Short mmCIF file of C-alpha atoms and ligand atoms in Angstrom, two decimals:
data_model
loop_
_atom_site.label_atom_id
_atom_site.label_comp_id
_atom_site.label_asym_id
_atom_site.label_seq_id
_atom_site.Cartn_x
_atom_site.Cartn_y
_atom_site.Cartn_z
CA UNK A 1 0.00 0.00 0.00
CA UNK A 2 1.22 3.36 -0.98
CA UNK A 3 2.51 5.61 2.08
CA UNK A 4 1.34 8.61 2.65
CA UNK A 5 3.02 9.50 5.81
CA UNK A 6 6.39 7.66 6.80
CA UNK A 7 6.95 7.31 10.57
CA UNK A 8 9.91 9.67 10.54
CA UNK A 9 7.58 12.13 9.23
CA UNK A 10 5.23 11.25 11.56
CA UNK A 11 7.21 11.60 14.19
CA UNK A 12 8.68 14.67 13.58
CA UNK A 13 5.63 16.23 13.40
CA UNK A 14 4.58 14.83 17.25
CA UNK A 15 8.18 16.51 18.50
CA UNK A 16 6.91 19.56 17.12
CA UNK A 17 3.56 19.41 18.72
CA UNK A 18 4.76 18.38 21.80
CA UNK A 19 6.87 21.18 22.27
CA UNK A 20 4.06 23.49 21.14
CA UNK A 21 1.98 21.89 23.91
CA UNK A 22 4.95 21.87 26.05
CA UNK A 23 4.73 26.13 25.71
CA UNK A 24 1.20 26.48 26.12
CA UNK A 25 0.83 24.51 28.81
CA UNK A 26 4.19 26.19 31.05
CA UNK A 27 3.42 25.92 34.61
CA UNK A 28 0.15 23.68 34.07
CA UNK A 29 -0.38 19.89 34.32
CA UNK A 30 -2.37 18.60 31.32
CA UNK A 31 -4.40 15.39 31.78
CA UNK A 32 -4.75 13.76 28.29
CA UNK A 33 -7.49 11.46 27.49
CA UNK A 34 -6.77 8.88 24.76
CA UNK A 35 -9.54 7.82 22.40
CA UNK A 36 -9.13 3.78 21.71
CA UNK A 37 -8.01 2.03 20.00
CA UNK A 38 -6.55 3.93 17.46
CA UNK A 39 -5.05 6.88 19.18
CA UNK A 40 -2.82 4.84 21.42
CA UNK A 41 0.49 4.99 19.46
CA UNK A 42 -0.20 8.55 18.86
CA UNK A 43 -0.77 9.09 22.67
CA UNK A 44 2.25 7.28 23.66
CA UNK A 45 4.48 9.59 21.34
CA UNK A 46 2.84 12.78 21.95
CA UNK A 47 2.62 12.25 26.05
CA UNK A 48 6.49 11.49 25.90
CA UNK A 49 7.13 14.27 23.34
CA UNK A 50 5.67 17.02 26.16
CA UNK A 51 8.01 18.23 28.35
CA UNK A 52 5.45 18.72 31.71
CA UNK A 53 3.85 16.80 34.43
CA UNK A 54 0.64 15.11 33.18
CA UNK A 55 -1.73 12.33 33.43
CA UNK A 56 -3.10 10.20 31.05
CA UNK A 57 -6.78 8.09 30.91
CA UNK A 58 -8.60 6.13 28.27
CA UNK A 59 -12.12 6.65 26.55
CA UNK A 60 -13.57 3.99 23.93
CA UNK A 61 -16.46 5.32 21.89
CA UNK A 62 -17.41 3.05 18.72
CA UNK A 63 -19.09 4.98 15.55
CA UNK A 64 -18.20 3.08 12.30
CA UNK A 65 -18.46 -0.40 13.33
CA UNK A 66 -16.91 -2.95 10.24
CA UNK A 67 -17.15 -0.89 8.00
CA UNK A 68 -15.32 2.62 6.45
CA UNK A 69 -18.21 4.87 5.91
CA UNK A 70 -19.62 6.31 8.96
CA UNK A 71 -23.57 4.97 10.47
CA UNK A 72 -23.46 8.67 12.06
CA UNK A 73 -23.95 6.96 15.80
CA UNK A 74 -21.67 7.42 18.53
CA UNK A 75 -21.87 5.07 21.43
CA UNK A 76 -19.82 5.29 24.50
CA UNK A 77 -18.51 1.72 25.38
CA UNK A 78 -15.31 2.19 27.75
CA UNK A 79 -15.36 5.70 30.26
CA UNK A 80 -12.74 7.25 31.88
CA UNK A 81 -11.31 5.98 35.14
CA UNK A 82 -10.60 9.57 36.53
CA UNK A 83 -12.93 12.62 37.08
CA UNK A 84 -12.24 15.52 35.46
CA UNK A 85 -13.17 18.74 37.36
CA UNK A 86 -10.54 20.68 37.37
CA UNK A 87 -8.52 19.21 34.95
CA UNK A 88 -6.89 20.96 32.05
CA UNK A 89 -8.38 18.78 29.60
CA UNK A 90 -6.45 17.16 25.92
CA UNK A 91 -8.86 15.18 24.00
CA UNK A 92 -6.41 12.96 22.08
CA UNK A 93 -8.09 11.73 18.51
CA UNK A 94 -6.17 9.82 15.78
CA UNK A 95 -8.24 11.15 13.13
CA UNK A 96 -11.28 13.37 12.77
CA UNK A 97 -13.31 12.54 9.55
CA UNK A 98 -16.98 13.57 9.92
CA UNK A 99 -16.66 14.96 13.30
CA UNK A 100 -19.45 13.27 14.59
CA UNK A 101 -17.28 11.40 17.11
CA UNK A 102 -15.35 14.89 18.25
CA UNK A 103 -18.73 16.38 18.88
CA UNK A 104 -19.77 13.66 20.82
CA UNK A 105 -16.97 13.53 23.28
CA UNK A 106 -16.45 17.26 23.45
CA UNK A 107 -20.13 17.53 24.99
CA UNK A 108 -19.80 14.29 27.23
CA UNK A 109 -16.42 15.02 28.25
CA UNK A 110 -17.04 19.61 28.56
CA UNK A 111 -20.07 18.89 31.03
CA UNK A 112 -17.89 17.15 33.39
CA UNK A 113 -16.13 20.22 34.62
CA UNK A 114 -12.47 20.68 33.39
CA UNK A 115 -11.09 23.64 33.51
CA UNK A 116 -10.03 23.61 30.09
CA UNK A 117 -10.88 21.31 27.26
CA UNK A 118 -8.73 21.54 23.75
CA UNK A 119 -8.39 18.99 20.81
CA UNK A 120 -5.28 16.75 19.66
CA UNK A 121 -5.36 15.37 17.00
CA UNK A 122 -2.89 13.49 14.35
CA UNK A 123 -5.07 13.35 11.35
CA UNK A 124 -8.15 15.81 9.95
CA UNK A 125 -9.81 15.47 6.61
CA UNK A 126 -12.10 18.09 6.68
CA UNK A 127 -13.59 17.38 3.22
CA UNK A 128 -15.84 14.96 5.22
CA UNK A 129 -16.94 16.72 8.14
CA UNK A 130 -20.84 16.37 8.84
CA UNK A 131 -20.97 18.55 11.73
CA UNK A 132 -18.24 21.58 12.71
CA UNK A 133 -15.78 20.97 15.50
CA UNK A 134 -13.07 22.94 16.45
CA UNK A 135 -9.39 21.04 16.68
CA UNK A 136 -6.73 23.03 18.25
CA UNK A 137 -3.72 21.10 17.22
CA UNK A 138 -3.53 19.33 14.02
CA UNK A 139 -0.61 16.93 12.80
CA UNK A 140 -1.22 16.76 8.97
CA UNK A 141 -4.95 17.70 6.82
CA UNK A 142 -5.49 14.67 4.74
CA UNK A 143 -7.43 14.46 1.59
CA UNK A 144 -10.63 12.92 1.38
CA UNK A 145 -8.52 8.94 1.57
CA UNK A 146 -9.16 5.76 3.84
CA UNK A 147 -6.18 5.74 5.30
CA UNK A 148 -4.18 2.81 7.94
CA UNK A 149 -1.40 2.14 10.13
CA UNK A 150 0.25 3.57 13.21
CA UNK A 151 -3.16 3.06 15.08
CA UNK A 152 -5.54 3.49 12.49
CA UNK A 153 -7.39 0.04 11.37
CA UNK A 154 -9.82 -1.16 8.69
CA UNK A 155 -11.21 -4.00 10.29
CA UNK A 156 -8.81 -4.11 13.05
CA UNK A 157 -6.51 -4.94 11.09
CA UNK A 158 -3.02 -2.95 10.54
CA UNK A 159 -2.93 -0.75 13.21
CA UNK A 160 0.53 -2.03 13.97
CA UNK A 161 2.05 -0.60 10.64
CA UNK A 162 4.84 1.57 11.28
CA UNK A 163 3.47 3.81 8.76
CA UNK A 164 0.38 5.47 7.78
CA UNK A 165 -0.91 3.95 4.45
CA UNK A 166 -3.93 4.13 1.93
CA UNK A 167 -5.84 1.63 2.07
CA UNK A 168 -6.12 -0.55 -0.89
CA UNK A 169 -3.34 1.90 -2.99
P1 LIG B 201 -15.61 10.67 12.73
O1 LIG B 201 -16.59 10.46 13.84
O2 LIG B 201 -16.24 10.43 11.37
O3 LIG B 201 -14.87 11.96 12.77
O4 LIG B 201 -14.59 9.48 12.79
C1 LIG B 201 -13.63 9.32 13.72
C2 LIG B 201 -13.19 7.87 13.77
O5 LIG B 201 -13.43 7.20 12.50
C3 LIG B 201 -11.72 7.79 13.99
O6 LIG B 201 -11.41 7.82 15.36
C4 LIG B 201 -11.36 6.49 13.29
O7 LIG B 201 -11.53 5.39 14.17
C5 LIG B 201 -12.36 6.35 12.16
N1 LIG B 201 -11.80 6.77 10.86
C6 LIG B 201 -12.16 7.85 10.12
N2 LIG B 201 -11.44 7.94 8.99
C7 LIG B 201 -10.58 6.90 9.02
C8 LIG B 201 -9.53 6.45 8.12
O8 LIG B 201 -9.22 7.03 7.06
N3 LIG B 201 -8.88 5.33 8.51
C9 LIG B 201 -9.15 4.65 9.66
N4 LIG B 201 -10.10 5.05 10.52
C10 LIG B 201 -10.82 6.16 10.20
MG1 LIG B 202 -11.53 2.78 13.75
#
């Protein structure tokens, strides 16, 4: 499959972010929140690539199922371990694609009282988005491609590529 993003790029772009985090967050101790499964390598990279205290927790929401187009549901099927009041809050995505599951979290996750909430993520293509959401950090804008590897799946499969592939190219 053809690569669109090699993992020295990919990485290179997390150092950056994490020291852009690293600024913004000077004096404060972020609490990132991971979306499963497929933000996990990104999450690992990015936590180690920030240069503060933090704390990190888990969320599992499921909206596409088997399949690549998107049934527009979001269901919530692991929750956090830790509260959040308080918290300065990073939502850590892999990819947002129709936005649907951003929206979702950012209401579930803003009514539980941090005292900041702001969005992570590795991947946009905004050529799909079905409802607006605003991402404050961005690793690479996509075009409108199914793409795999380094976390991301089709079918579970290949989210232990090194790499971040299109599908079936
Ligand atoms: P959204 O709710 O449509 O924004 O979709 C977000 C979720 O869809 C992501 O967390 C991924 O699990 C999945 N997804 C969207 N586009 C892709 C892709 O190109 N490859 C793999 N997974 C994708
Ligand atoms: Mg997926």
């Amino acid at each position: 499959m053809k690569v669109l993003l090699s993992f020295d790029q990919i990485h290179a772009r997390i150092l950056e972010m994490g020291e852009q985090i690293t600024a913004d967050y000077s004096g404060r101790e972020p609490h990132l929140v991971g979306v499963l499964k497929g933000a996990c390598p990104f999450m690992t990279d990015l936590a180690q690539a920030i240069d503060l205290p933090l704390t990190l927790d888990y969320i599992a929401v499921s909206s596409y199922g088997r399949a690549t187009k998107s049934t527009g549901e979001v269901k919530l099927v692991k929750d956090l371990d830790q509260g959040l009041e308080g918290r300065d809050l990073l939502v850590i995505e892999d990819i947002v694609d129709t936005g649907l599951t951003l929206n979702y979290l950012t209401s579930l996750l803003g009514a539980r009282g941090p005292r900041s909430l702001k969005v992570v993520t590795l991947l946009s293509k905004p050529a799909r988005r079905l409802v607006s959401v605003h991402v404050d950090y961005v690793g690479f804008t996509i075009e409108d491609e199914f793409v795999v590897g380094y976390g991301l799946d089709y079918n579970e499969r290949y989210r232990n590529l090194k790499d971040i592939v299109v599908y079936g190219a």
